[in-house]
Coordinates of C-alpha atoms in Angstrom, one line a residue:
X7 CA 58.0 243.5 123.7
X8 CA 57.3 240.1 122.1
X9 CA 53.9 238.5 121.5
X10 CA 54.6 236.1 124.3
X11 CA 53.1 237.1 127.7
X12 CA 54.5 235.3 130.7
X13 CA 51.5 234.3 132.7
X14 CA 53.5 234.2 135.9
X15 CA 54.2 237.9 135.4
X16 CA 50.6 239.0 135.1
X17 CA 48.2 240.1 137.8
X18 CA 44.4 239.9 137.1
X19 CA 41.8 241.7 139.2
X20 CA 38.5 239.9 139.3
X21 CA 35.5 242.1 140.2
X22 CA 32.3 240.1 141.1
X23 CA 29.9 240.3 143.9
X24 CA 29.2 236.6 144.0
X25 CA 31.8 234.8 146.1
X26 CA 31.5 231.5 144.2
X27 CA 31.9 233.2 140.9
X28 CA 35.0 235.0 142.1
X29 CA 36.4 231.7 143.4
X30 CA 35.7 229.8 140.2
X31 CA 37.2 232.6 137.9
X32 CA 40.2 232.9 140.2
X33 CA 40.8 229.2 140.3
X34 CA 40.9 229.1 136.5
X35 CA 43.3 232.0 136.3
X36 CA 45.6 230.7 139.1
X37 CA 45.9 227.3 137.4
X38 CA 47.1 229.2 134.3
X39 CA 49.8 230.8 136.5
X40 CA 48.3 234.3 136.9
X41 CA 48.3 236.3 140.2
X42 CA 44.6 237.0 141.1
X43 CA 43.3 239.9 143.1
X44 CA 39.6 239.2 143.9
X45 CA 37.3 242.2 144.9
X46 CA 33.5 242.1 145.6
X47 CA 32.3 245.5 144.3
X48 CA 33.0 248.5 142.1
X49 CA 33.9 250.7 145.1
X50 CA 36.3 248.1 146.4
X51 CA 37.8 247.9 142.9
X52 CA 38.4 251.6 142.7
X53 CA 40.0 251.6 146.2
X54 CA 42.2 248.7 145.3
X55 CA 43.3 250.5 142.1
X56 CA 44.1 253.6 144.0
X57 CA 46.3 251.7 146.5
X58 CA 48.1 249.9 143.8
X59 CA 48.6 253.0 141.8
X60 CA 50.4 254.7 144.7
X61 CA 52.6 251.6 145.0
X62 CA 53.3 251.7 141.2
X63 CA 51.9 248.2 140.7
X64 CA 48.6 248.3 138.8
X65 CA 47.2 244.9 137.7
X66 CA 47.7 243.9 134.1
X67 CA 44.0 243.4 133.4
X68 CA 40.6 243.7 135.1
X69 CA 37.8 241.2 134.7
X70 CA 34.6 243.0 135.6
X71 CA 31.2 241.5 136.0
X72 CA 28.5 243.6 134.3
X73 CA 25.9 243.3 137.1
X74 CA 27.7 244.7 140.2
X75 CA 25.4 245.9 143.1
X76 CA 26.8 249.4 143.7
X77 CA 27.7 250.4 140.2
X78 CA 27.3 248.7 136.8
X79 CA 30.4 247.1 135.3
X80 CA 29.9 249.5 132.4
X81 CA 30.1 252.5 134.6
X82 CA 33.1 251.1 136.5
X83 CA 34.9 250.7 133.2
X84 CA 34.0 254.2 132.1
X85 CA 35.5 255.6 135.3
X86 CA 38.7 253.6 135.0
X87 CA 39.2 254.6 131.3
X88 CA 38.4 258.3 132.1
X89 CA 41.2 258.6 134.7
X90 CA 44.6 259.2 133.1
X91 CA 46.5 257.2 135.6
X92 CA 44.4 254.0 134.9
X93 CA 43.2 254.6 131.4
X94 CA 45.7 252.1 130.0
X95 CA 44.4 249.3 132.2
X96 CA 42.7 246.6 129.9
X97 CA 39.2 245.8 131.0
X98 CA 37.3 242.6 130.1
X99 CA 33.5 242.5 130.9
X100 CA 31.9 239.1 131.7
X101 CA 28.3 238.2 132.3
X102 CA 26.1 235.2 132.4
X103 CA 22.9 237.2 131.6
X104 CA 23.8 240.3 129.6
X105 CA 25.2 238.5 126.6
X106 CA 23.3 239.8 123.6
X107 CA 24.7 242.2 121.0
X108 CA 23.5 245.4 122.6
X109 CA 25.2 244.5 125.9
X110 CA 28.5 243.7 124.2
X111 CA 28.3 247.0 122.3
X112 CA 27.5 248.9 125.5
X113 CA 30.6 247.4 127.1
X114 CA 32.8 248.3 124.2
X115 CA 31.4 251.8 124.1
X116 CA 32.4 252.2 127.7
X117 CA 36.0 251.4 126.8
X118 CA 36.2 247.7 127.5
X119 CA 38.8 245.7 125.5
X120 CA 36.7 242.5 125.3
X121 CA 33.4 240.8 126.4
X122 CA 33.4 237.3 127.8
X123 CA 30.1 235.3 128.1
X124 CA 30.1 232.9 131.0
X125 CA 30.2 230.1 131.7
X126 CA 33.2 229.8 129.4
X127 CA 35.8 227.1 128.8
X128 CA 39.0 227.7 130.8
X129 CA 41.0 227.8 127.6
X130 CA 38.8 230.6 126.3
X131 CA 39.1 232.6 129.6
X132 CA 42.9 232.2 129.4
X133 CA 43.0 233.3 125.7
X134 CA 40.9 236.4 126.3
X135 CA 43.0 237.4 129.3
X136 CA 46.2 236.7 127.3
X137 CA 45.0 238.8 124.3
X138 CA 43.9 241.7 126.6
X139 CA 47.2 241.8 128.4
X140 CA 49.2 241.6 125.2
X141 CA 47.2 244.5 123.7
X142 CA 47.6 246.5 126.9
X143 CA 51.3 246.0 127.0
X144 CA 51.7 247.0 123.4
X145 CA 49.7 250.1 124.0
X146 CA 51.8 250.9 127.1
X147 CA 55.0 250.3 125.2
X148 CA 53.9 252.6 122.4
X149 CA 53.0 255.3 124.9
X150 CA 56.3 254.8 126.7
X151 CA 58.1 255.1 123.4
X152 CA 56.3 258.3 122.6
X153 CA 57.1 259.6 126.0
X154 CA 60.8 258.7 125.6
X155 CA 61.0 260.4 122.3
X156 CA 59.4 263.5 123.8
X157 CA 61.8 263.6 126.7
X158 CA 64.8 262.9 124.3
X159 CA 63.7 265.7 122.0
X160 CA 63.3 268.2 124.8
X161 CA 66.7 267.2 126.3
X162 CA 68.4 267.6 122.9
X163 CA 66.8 271.0 122.2
X164 CA 68.0 272.2 125.7
X165 CA 71.5 270.9 125.0
X166 CA 71.7 272.5 121.6
X167 CA 70.8 275.9 123.1
X168 CA 73.5 275.8 125.8
X169 CA 75.8 278.8 125.6
X170 CA 78.9 277.3 127.3
X171 CA 80.3 273.9 128.2
X172 CA 79.2 274.1 131.9
X173 CA 75.7 274.9 130.8
X174 CA 75.8 272.1 128.3
X175 CA 76.9 269.6 130.9
X176 CA 74.1 270.7 133.3
X177 CA 71.5 270.5 130.5
X178 CA 72.6 267.0 129.5
X179 CA 72.6 265.8 133.1
X180 CA 69.0 267.0 133.7
X181 CA 67.9 265.4 130.4
X182 CA 69.6 262.1 131.3
X183 CA 68.0 262.0 134.7
X184 CA 64.5 262.5 133.2
X185 CA 65.2 259.8 130.6
X186 CA 66.5 257.2 133.0
X187 CA 64.6 258.1 136.2
X188 CA 68.0 258.0 138.1
X189 CA 70.6 260.5 139.2
X190 CA 72.9 261.5 136.4
X191 CA 76.3 263.2 136.1
X192 CA 77.7 264.4 132.8
X193 CA 81.3 265.2 131.9
X194 CA 82.4 267.1 128.8
X195 CA 86.1 266.7 128.3
X196 CA 88.0 268.9 125.8
X197 CA 91.1 267.9 123.7
X198 CA 93.4 269.4 126.3
X199 CA 91.8 267.3 129.1
X200 CA 89.9 270.1 130.7
X201 CA 86.7 268.7 132.1
X202 CA 83.3 270.3 132.7
X203 CA 80.7 268.5 134.7
X204 CA 77.0 268.9 135.3
X205 CA 74.7 267.1 137.7
X206 CA 70.9 266.4 137.7
X207 CA 69.0 268.6 140.1
X208 CA 67.6 265.6 141.9
X209 CA 71.0 264.8 143.3
X210 CA 72.4 266.6 146.4
X211 CA 75.4 268.7 145.4
X212 CA 78.8 267.6 146.7
X213 CA 80.7 270.3 148.6
X214 CA 83.9 268.6 147.7
X215 CA 85.0 268.7 144.0
X216 CA 87.5 265.9 144.4
X217 CA 85.0 263.1 143.5
X218 CA 84.2 264.8 140.2
X219 CA 87.9 265.3 139.5
X220 CA 88.6 261.6 140.2
X221 CA 85.7 260.6 137.9
X222 CA 86.9 262.9 135.2
X223 CA 90.4 261.4 135.4
X224 CA 89.0 257.9 135.2
X225 CA 86.8 258.8 132.2
X226 CA 89.8 260.3 130.4
X227 CA 91.8 257.1 130.8
X228 CA 89.0 254.8 129.4
X229 CA 87.6 257.2 126.8
X230 CA 88.0 256.3 123.2
X231 CA 88.5 259.4 120.9
X232 CA 87.1 257.6 117.9
X233 CA 83.8 259.0 116.7
X234 CA 80.8 257.1 117.9
X235 CA 79.1 255.9 121.0
X236 CA 79.9 253.0 123.4
X237 CA 79.0 252.2 126.9
X238 CA 80.6 250.3 129.8
X239 CA 80.1 249.6 133.5
X240 CA 82.6 250.8 136.1
X241 CA 82.6 248.7 139.3
X242 CA 81.8 250.6 142.5
X243 CA 85.3 250.2 144.0
X244 CA 86.7 252.2 141.0
X245 CA 83.9 254.8 141.0
X246 CA 84.0 257.7 143.5
X247 CA 81.6 257.1 146.5
X248 CA 78.7 259.4 146.8
X249 CA 78.8 260.8 143.3
X250 CA 75.3 259.8 142.5
X251 CA 73.8 259.5 146.0
X252 CA 75.4 260.8 149.2
X253 CA 77.3 258.1 151.1
X254 CA 76.4 255.4 148.6
X255 CA 78.9 253.4 146.6
X256 CA 77.4 252.6 143.2
X257 CA 78.5 250.8 140.1
X258 CA 78.4 253.3 137.3
X259 CA 77.0 252.8 133.8
X260 CA 79.0 255.1 131.5
X261 CA 77.8 256.1 128.1
X262 CA 80.7 257.7 126.1
X263 CA 80.4 259.6 122.9
X264 CA 82.8 261.5 120.7
X265 CA 81.7 263.7 117.7
X266 CA 83.1 263.3 114.2
X267 CA 86.0 265.7 114.8
X268 CA 86.9 264.0 118.1
X269 CA 87.6 267.2 120.0
X270 CA 84.9 266.6 122.6
X271 CA 84.5 263.5 124.7
X272 CA 81.1 263.3 126.5
X273 CA 80.3 260.9 129.3
X274 CA 76.8 260.4 130.8
X275 CA 77.1 258.5 134.0
X276 CA 74.2 256.9 135.9
X277 CA 74.0 254.3 138.7
X278 CA 74.1 250.8 137.1
X279 CA 72.3 249.2 140.0
X280 CA 69.5 251.8 140.5
X281 CA 66.2 250.7 139.0
X282 CA 64.6 253.4 136.9
X283 CA 61.4 255.0 138.1
X284 CA 58.2 253.7 136.6
X285 CA 57.4 255.4 133.3
X286 CA 60.8 257.0 133.0
X287 CA 61.4 255.2 129.8
X288 CA 64.8 253.6 130.6
X289 CA 66.1 251.0 128.2
X290 CA 68.8 248.4 128.6
X291 CA 72.0 249.3 126.8
X292 CA 75.0 247.5 125.6
X293 CA 77.7 247.5 128.3
X294 CA 80.6 246.5 126.3
X295 CA 80.2 247.8 122.8
X296 CA 78.6 250.3 120.5
X297 CA 74.8 250.6 120.4
X298 CA 73.2 248.6 117.6
X299 CA 71.9 251.3 115.2
X300 CA 69.6 248.7 113.6
X301 CA 67.4 249.0 116.7
X302 CA 64.7 251.7 116.8
X303 CA 65.9 255.3 117.3
X304 CA 64.6 255.6 120.9
X305 CA 66.0 252.2 122.0
X306 CA 69.1 253.9 123.4
X307 CA 68.0 257.3 124.7
X308 CA 71.1 257.9 126.8
X309 CA 73.3 257.0 123.8
X310 CA 71.4 259.4 121.6
X311 CA 71.6 262.2 124.2
X312 CA 75.3 261.6 124.6
X313 CA 75.9 261.8 120.8
X314 CA 73.8 265.0 120.6
X315 CA 75.8 266.5 123.5
X316 CA 79.1 265.7 121.9
X317 CA 78.0 267.3 118.6
X318 CA 76.8 270.4 120.5
X319 CA 80.2 270.5 122.4
X320 CA 82.3 270.8 119.2
X321 CA 81.3 274.4 118.3
X322 CA 81.4 275.5 121.9
X323 CA 85.0 274.2 122.2
X324 CA 85.9 275.9 118.9
X325 CA 84.3 279.1 120.2
X326 CA 86.1 278.8 123.5
X327 CA 89.4 278.4 121.8
X328 CA 88.7 281.3 119.5
X329 CA 87.7 283.5 122.4
X330 CA 90.8 282.6 124.3
X331 CA 92.9 283.6 121.3
X332 CA 91.0 286.9 121.0
X333 CA 91.3 287.7 124.7
X334 CA 95.1 287.0 124.5
X335 CA 95.3 289.3 121.5
X336 CA 93.4 292.0 123.2
X337 CA 95.5 291.7 126.4
X338 CA 98.7 291.7 124.4
X339 CA 97.9 294.9 122.5
X340 CA 95.9 296.9 125.0
X341 CA 98.4 298.2 127.6
X342 CA 97.5 297.6 131.2
X343 CA 97.2 300.6 133.5
X344 CA 100.7 300.1 134.9
X345 CA 102.1 300.0 131.3
X346 CA 100.6 303.2 130.0
X347 CA 103.1 305.6 128.5
X348 CA 104.2 308.6 130.6
X349 CA 102.2 311.6 129.5
X350 CA 103.5 314.8 131.1
X351 CA 100.8 317.2 132.3
X352 CA 98.0 314.6 132.1
X353 CA 96.5 312.2 134.7
X354 CA 95.0 309.2 133.0
X355 CA 93.0 306.1 134.2
X356 CA 91.8 303.3 131.9
X357 CA 89.5 300.2 132.5
X358 CA 88.9 297.3 130.3
X359 CA 86.3 294.6 131.2
X360 CA 85.8 291.6 128.8
X361 CA 82.2 290.4 128.3
X362 CA 80.9 287.4 130.2
X363 CA 82.2 284.0 129.0
X364 CA 78.9 283.3 127.4
X365 CA 79.4 286.2 125.0
X366 CA 81.6 286.5 121.9
X367 CA 84.6 288.7 122.2
X368 CA 84.3 292.2 120.8
X369 CA 86.6 294.8 119.2
X370 CA 86.7 297.5 121.9
X371 CA 89.9 299.4 122.4
X372 CA 91.5 302.5 124.0
X373 CA 94.7 304.4 123.3
X374 CA 96.7 307.2 124.9
X375 CA 99.6 308.4 122.7
X376 CA 102.0 311.3 123.0
X377 CA 102.2 313.5 119.9
X378 CA 104.0 316.7 118.9
X379 CA 100.9 318.8 119.7
X380 CA 99.8 317.1 122.9
X381 CA 98.3 313.9 124.1
X382 CA 96.0 312.0 121.8
X383 CA 93.4 309.7 123.5
X384 CA 91.0 307.4 121.7
X385 CA 88.3 305.0 122.5
X386 CA 86.7 302.8 119.8
X387 CA 84.9 299.7 118.9
X388 CA 84.9 297.5 115.8
X389 CA 81.4 296.5 114.8
X390 CA 80.8 292.8 115.4
X391 CA 81.9 290.1 117.8
X392 CA 84.5 287.6 116.8
X393 CA 88.2 286.9 116.5
X394 CA 88.0 288.9 113.2
X395 CA 86.7 292.0 115.1
X396 CA 89.5 291.7 117.7
X397 CA 92.1 291.4 114.8
X398 CA 90.8 294.5 113.1
X399 CA 90.8 296.3 116.4
X400 CA 94.6 295.6 116.7
X401 CA 95.1 296.9 113.1
X402 CA 93.2 300.1 113.8
X403 CA 95.1 300.7 117.0
X404 CA 98.5 300.1 115.4
X405 CA 97.5 302.3 112.4
X406 CA 96.6 305.1 114.8
X407 CA 99.9 304.8 116.6
X408 CA 101.7 305.0 113.2
X409 CA 99.7 307.9 111.8
X410 CA 100.0 310.1 114.9
X411 CA 103.8 310.1 114.6
X412 CA 103.4 312.7 111.8
X413 CA 99.8 313.8 112.2
X414 CA 97.9 314.8 115.4
X415 CA 94.7 316.4 114.1
X416 CA 91.7 314.2 115.2
X417 CA 89.8 314.8 112.0
X418 CA 92.8 313.9 109.8
X419 CA 93.4 310.8 111.8
X420 CA 89.8 309.7 111.5
X421 CA 90.0 310.2 107.7
X422 CA 93.1 308.1 107.5
X423 CA 91.6 305.3 109.6
X424 CA 88.5 305.4 107.4
X425 CA 90.6 304.9 104.2
X426 CA 92.6 302.1 105.8
X427 CA 89.4 300.2 106.7
X428 CA 88.0 300.7 103.2
X429 CA 91.2 299.5 101.6
X430 CA 91.9 296.4 103.8
X431 CA 88.5 295.6 105.3
X432 CA 85.8 297.0 103.1
X433 CA 83.1 294.9 104.8
X434 CA 84.0 296.2 108.3
X435 CA 82.8 299.4 110.1
X436 CA 84.1 300.8 113.4
X437 CA 83.4 303.6 115.7
X438 CA 86.1 305.8 117.4
X439 CA 86.2 309.0 119.4
X440 CA 89.5 310.9 119.2
X441 CA 90.6 313.7 121.6
X442 CA 93.8 315.8 121.3
X443 CA 94.6 317.6 124.6
X444 CA 97.2 320.3 125.0
X445 CA 98.3 320.0 128.7
X446 CA 99.8 323.5 128.7
X447 CA 96.5 325.3 127.8
X448 CA 93.8 322.7 128.5
X449 CA 92.6 323.1 124.9
X450 CA 90.9 319.9 123.6
X451 CA 90.0 319.1 120.0
X452 CA 87.5 316.2 119.6
X453 CA 86.5 314.3 116.5
X454 CA 83.8 311.6 116.6
X455 CA 83.2 308.7 114.2
X456 CA 79.8 307.2 115.2
X457 CA 80.8 306.8 118.8
X458 CA 79.2 307.8 122.1
X459 CA 80.4 311.4 122.7
X460 CA 82.7 312.1 125.7
X461 CA 81.3 313.4 129.0
X462 CA 82.8 316.5 130.6
X463 CA 82.5 316.6 134.3
X464 CA 82.8 320.2 135.6
X465 CA 83.4 321.5 139.1
X466 CA 80.3 321.3 141.3
X467 CA 79.0 318.0 140.0
X468 CA 77.8 319.1 136.6
X469 CA 78.1 316.6 133.7
X470 CA 77.3 317.0 130.1
X471 CA 78.0 315.3 126.8
X472 CA 80.3 317.1 124.3
X473 CA 78.1 317.9 121.2
X474 CA 80.3 316.1 118.6
X475 CA 79.3 313.6 116.0
X476 CA 80.4 312.1 112.7
X477 CA 79.9 309.0 110.5
X478 CA 81.3 305.6 111.3
X479 CA 84.7 304.6 110.0
X480 CA 84.5 302.5 106.8
X481 CA 81.8 304.5 105.0
X482 CA 84.0 307.0 103.0
X483 CA 81.8 309.9 104.1
X484 CA 83.0 313.5 104.7
X485 CA 83.9 314.3 108.3
X486 CA 83.0 317.5 110.2
X487 CA 85.5 319.8 111.8
X488 CA 86.6 318.8 115.4
X489 CA 84.8 320.4 118.3
X490 CA 87.0 322.5 120.5
X491 CA 86.7 323.2 124.2
X492 CA 88.9 324.1 127.2
X493 CA 89.5 321.7 130.0
X494 CA 90.1 323.4 133.4
X495 CA 92.3 321.9 136.0
X496 CA 89.3 320.6 138.1
X497 CA 87.5 319.1 135.1
X498 CA 87.4 315.5 134.0
X499 CA 86.9 314.0 130.6
X500 CA 85.3 310.6 130.3
X501 CA 85.3 308.4 127.2
X502 CA 83.5 305.0 127.1
X503 CA 82.4 302.3 124.7
X504 CA 78.7 301.4 124.4
X505 CA 79.3 298.1 126.1
X506 CA 79.1 299.9 129.4
X507 CA 75.5 301.0 129.0
X508 CA 73.9 299.3 126.0
X509 CA 71.1 297.1 127.1
X510 CA 69.0 295.0 124.7
X511 CA 65.5 296.5 124.5
X512 CA 66.4 299.8 126.1
X513 CA 66.8 303.0 124.1
X514 CA 70.4 304.1 123.9
X515 CA 69.4 307.7 124.6
X516 CA 67.9 306.7 127.9
X517 CA 71.0 304.7 128.8
X518 CA 73.2 307.6 128.0
X519 CA 71.2 309.8 130.3
X520 CA 71.6 307.3 133.1
X521 CA 75.3 307.3 132.5
X522 CA 75.5 311.1 132.6
X523 CA 73.5 311.2 135.9
X524 CA 75.7 308.5 137.5
X525 CA 78.9 310.3 136.4
X526 CA 77.6 313.6 137.8
X527 CA 77.1 311.9 141.2
X528 CA 80.5 310.1 141.3
X529 CA 83.1 311.0 143.9
X530 CA 86.1 313.2 142.9
X531 CA 89.0 311.5 141.2
X532 CA 89.5 309.4 138.1
X533 CA 89.7 306.0 139.8
X534 CA 86.6 306.7 141.8
X535 CA 84.7 307.8 138.7
X536 CA 85.5 304.7 136.7
X537 CA 84.9 302.3 139.6
X538 CA 81.5 304.0 140.3
X539 CA 80.4 303.6 136.7
X540 CA 81.5 300.0 136.6
X541 CA 79.6 299.3 139.8
X542 CA 76.5 300.9 138.3
X543 CA 76.5 299.4 134.8
X544 CA 79.3 296.8 134.4
X545 CA 77.5 293.6 135.6
X546 CA 76.9 290.6 133.2
X547 CA 77.4 292.7 130.1
X548 CA 77.0 291.2 126.6
X549 CA 79.8 293.4 125.2
X550 CA 83.3 294.4 126.2
X551 CA 83.8 297.6 128.1
X552 CA 86.6 300.1 127.5
X553 CA 86.8 303.2 129.5
X554 CA 89.2 306.1 129.7
X555 CA 89.1 309.1 132.1
X556 CA 91.6 312.0 132.2
X557 CA 92.3 315.4 133.7
X558 CA 95.1 317.9 133.7
X559 CA 98.0 316.9 135.9

């Protein structure tokens, strides 16, 4: 905003109950190029302001006579200034009688911006109006700037807390719509060309995904992977119809940003022809080049938001890549049910459910291995959530496979795994439950290292936890003797990781009791048992789930 106020752009409301005075004041202002709205009373002025407020077209200044018949000009000013929607309207009092110091002070105390004694020279009237409008617009610009900064800060905070790329795009689109007052679509494009899009809630969702796909392909072609921000306008014939507003073909203003590493390309798209809503804080941006960083910080809100979104996308892309590697690692080394080894005399069912995509990968695992003394089963979990945890999980599982070639005792195996962790990963701990089953006799020996104990489901619907415990792996502590029991032909043994039942804020003991109750009420069979428990507990979990159930064949 410059100091120059274009008089042809200003509207002045003149409030005076004397028709000749309204005409004279209006004539002076019209000759200066102002639009004049004459009203005859305070009540009429308040009604006129209400109508214009609904239309989004308040006058730029109000000239108010002090001696109005229905309400003093001071009281009218006080009401205008006490209403948030009109508080920024500049008010200038004028009077031919109340012109001494106490009257001027009374007007200023009521919130007026100036006091004009009349009669006055036309040049003086024009100068007072000009100054009042200039101060009002500066105040409005400052409030709009503060509002833009608030909206921008809120949008950036929401973007920075997004847990996945889809959530990030939605948050950026909602923030862009609030900043510009127009519909917004945001695309986050990874280095492999995979695009995630989000839309502002104010826009009707498209049932067909092809417009988003077409827009993503167009953005990929014109995007510049160099770090920085630039903007451009795409003509309507090249931009998918209806992407902003159903059935409407819009030119699209694209703000493109790439972070320093250049992995993520972010595009904020808004209609180029749509006028922003009043008070939305939209600013004009460069259409063919980078934003001029010498301008104030909030001069380019969409550019700043795009830049923040690109920075937030970088770690999410890195995490997604790491998670994909960890999942591939797990899927490669955890045998699927159809690839489990043949174990004579034992029926075995396993389940593995990765955590939701918003959660880091864990180190859960299961194993079923033939040994010289029977079948060894194990379920365990490396403490922590990362690619490192998944890698250590693979090492533990391979070490267990190697150790059980010559050793089958669960306690001895737990001790060896403990020493292996201490030697190669002294900062890592893990839990594991090991069970050695002799299919000929049903005899089971169980050793536990900080894990949830197995559940025995007896004939008749009884379910109980095996009373077996021991310290975590990686602590170099003595291990108790294994617990022994006999598994009858109708019994089932269930082993799970805590990802199945652990819920933030809920005591694990209570969750374990819920698991025991659900297991006791499950239908017969191993598959039915696992499916029932997953149906009860396995929704939207923050940790991976590994589950193993067996019985004598």
